[in-house]
Amino acid sequence: MGSIGNGKPLYSSQQDSEDFWKVAADDHEFWDAYVSTRPNYSQSFYKIIHGYHSSHSSSHTLAHDVGCGAGQVAAELTQNYAHVVVSDAEADHVAVAKSRLTNGYDASRISYTHSKAEDLSTHYPPASADLIAAAEAVVLMDRDTGLQSFARILRPGGTLAAWFYGRPTFSDPVLFRQAQPMLDRIMMLNWKKVIAGSAPRRAWGFKRCADAMESWLDCLPFPSDTWTDIQRYKWNTHSTLPFFGKEACGYDIEPVSHVKEGEKIVESEDREFWMNEWDIAALKEYFRVLFPGFREAIGEGDKEIDSLFAELTEAMGGKGVTRRFTWPCALVLATRR
């Protein structure tokens, strides 16, 4: 079992679960910081999803935000769909989304369900949904069971939009060459501390996640008798999509590709994609709330991490100097037959 500097275990035996991403609903400080340090999904990004759906269906009755987290995607979906279902494998996350969607939104148009993505079809009838949006969620689920569940509740012509973004990446090519390796090593060291000593189910969850991230979501299979018009978008493949790999988790990473002939593949290098401007303090805040265990795992006084942050501060031009960051991202779109 992993431990921190004072000897306290990071995780108890009761937490041996492949569903390793969970935060208490009343941890408002974490959620506020978490939302403030995530990339903002741009309207041009959502336009791809909305345009794709409209090319197959004129129905905008019901959409699902699967793996809702704090509800950012649900907020966007309310602009285009008559009703939005917000769901997450963790009840606390559903509660957070509900609290954040209370003000400024018509409560009658949003409903909330505590459910894993794999079990969503046990809560909703077949062919009832127009769109399922899964942001940062599919790498955490059993992909075959989850996709089968999505297929059952989507109407013919309904859309699955699944996406995943990875680590922040310096937009400036010079900083990318000089400073990105420091950022990447800080990322690795933090995840290594969090993953170390994981019990079997938890370790399997990290392994499943690592394989899916490394595949850039090409691991998602879409049988032609169920799905059509598969489109796979990738931004900034020069960067690293996985948050952690073999060095952090200690086992071989095994990406899988289910890309078939005829699928649309679009790759773009865009150094302004979802751009953030951060100084070193903002970057540290990002790391502090990137994963629930980082606050305990990092602690204060980790010599190697502290030294890397000192080097990174200098490379960025010193304290208070802002630099631009972009993001690697994969988006998969599929239509239910």
Short mmCIF file of N, CA and C in Angstrom, two decimals, residues 44 54 68 76 82 85 97 145 188 242-243 257 278-279 287 292 298 300 321:
data_model
loop_
_atom_site.label_atom_id
_atom_site.label_comp_id
_atom_site.label_asym_id
_atom_site.label_seq_id
_atom_site.Cartn_x
_atom_site.Cartn_y
_atom_site.Cartn_z
N SER A 44 -16.10 25.97 -30.92
CA SER A 44 -15.74 25.32 -32.18
C SER A 44 -15.67 23.80 -32.01
N SER A 54 -26.57 16.76 -36.10
CA SER A 54 -27.60 17.31 -36.98
C SER A 54 -27.56 16.71 -38.37
N CYS A 68 -20.26 12.78 -15.32
CA CYS A 68 -20.51 14.22 -15.34
C CYS A 68 -19.48 15.05 -14.61
N GLU A 76 -23.52 22.84 -21.19
CA GLU A 76 -23.54 23.10 -22.63
C GLU A 76 -24.71 22.39 -23.30
N ALA A 82 -33.69 19.45 -25.17
CA ALA A 82 -34.82 19.80 -24.32
C ALA A 82 -34.64 19.29 -22.90
N VAL A 85 -29.79 14.43 -19.02
CA VAL A 85 -29.59 13.49 -17.91
C VAL A 85 -28.13 13.56 -17.50
N ALA A 97 -22.46 18.10 -9.34
CA ALA A 97 -23.02 18.63 -10.58
C ALA A 97 -24.38 19.28 -10.31
N THR A 145 -18.79 -3.30 -22.44
CA THR A 145 -20.06 -3.22 -21.73
C THR A 145 -20.64 -1.82 -21.82
N MET A 188 4.79 12.36 -14.10
CA MET A 188 5.10 10.96 -13.85
C MET A 188 5.33 10.68 -12.37
N PRO A 242 -1.61 10.33 -22.69
CA PRO A 242 -1.73 9.65 -21.39
C PRO A 242 -1.19 10.50 -20.23
N PHE A 243 -1.91 10.46 -19.12
CA PHE A 243 -1.42 11.12 -17.91
C PHE A 243 -0.32 10.30 -17.26
N SER A 257 -5.98 -0.93 -31.25
CA SER A 257 -6.67 -0.15 -32.27
C SER A 257 -7.79 -0.97 -32.90
N TRP A 278 -1.02 30.39 -18.12
CA TRP A 278 -0.72 30.13 -16.71
C TRP A 278 0.68 30.61 -16.36
N ASP A 279 0.84 31.08 -15.12
CA ASP A 279 2.17 31.23 -14.57
C ASP A 279 2.47 29.97 -13.75
N PHE A 287 -1.67 20.93 -10.92
CA PHE A 287 -1.17 19.65 -10.42
C PHE A 287 -1.79 19.28 -9.08
N PRO A 292 -7.45 13.34 -7.13
CA PRO A 292 -7.72 13.48 -5.69
C PRO A 292 -6.58 13.11 -4.78
N ILE A 298 1.78 14.29 -2.97
CA ILE A 298 2.86 15.26 -3.18
C ILE A 298 3.42 15.74 -1.86
N GLU A 300 4.63 18.27 1.04
CA GLU A 300 5.62 19.33 0.90
C GLU A 300 7.00 18.74 1.14
N VAL A 321 5.31 35.07 -14.49
CA VAL A 321 5.35 35.13 -15.95
C VAL A 321 4.40 34.09 -16.52
#
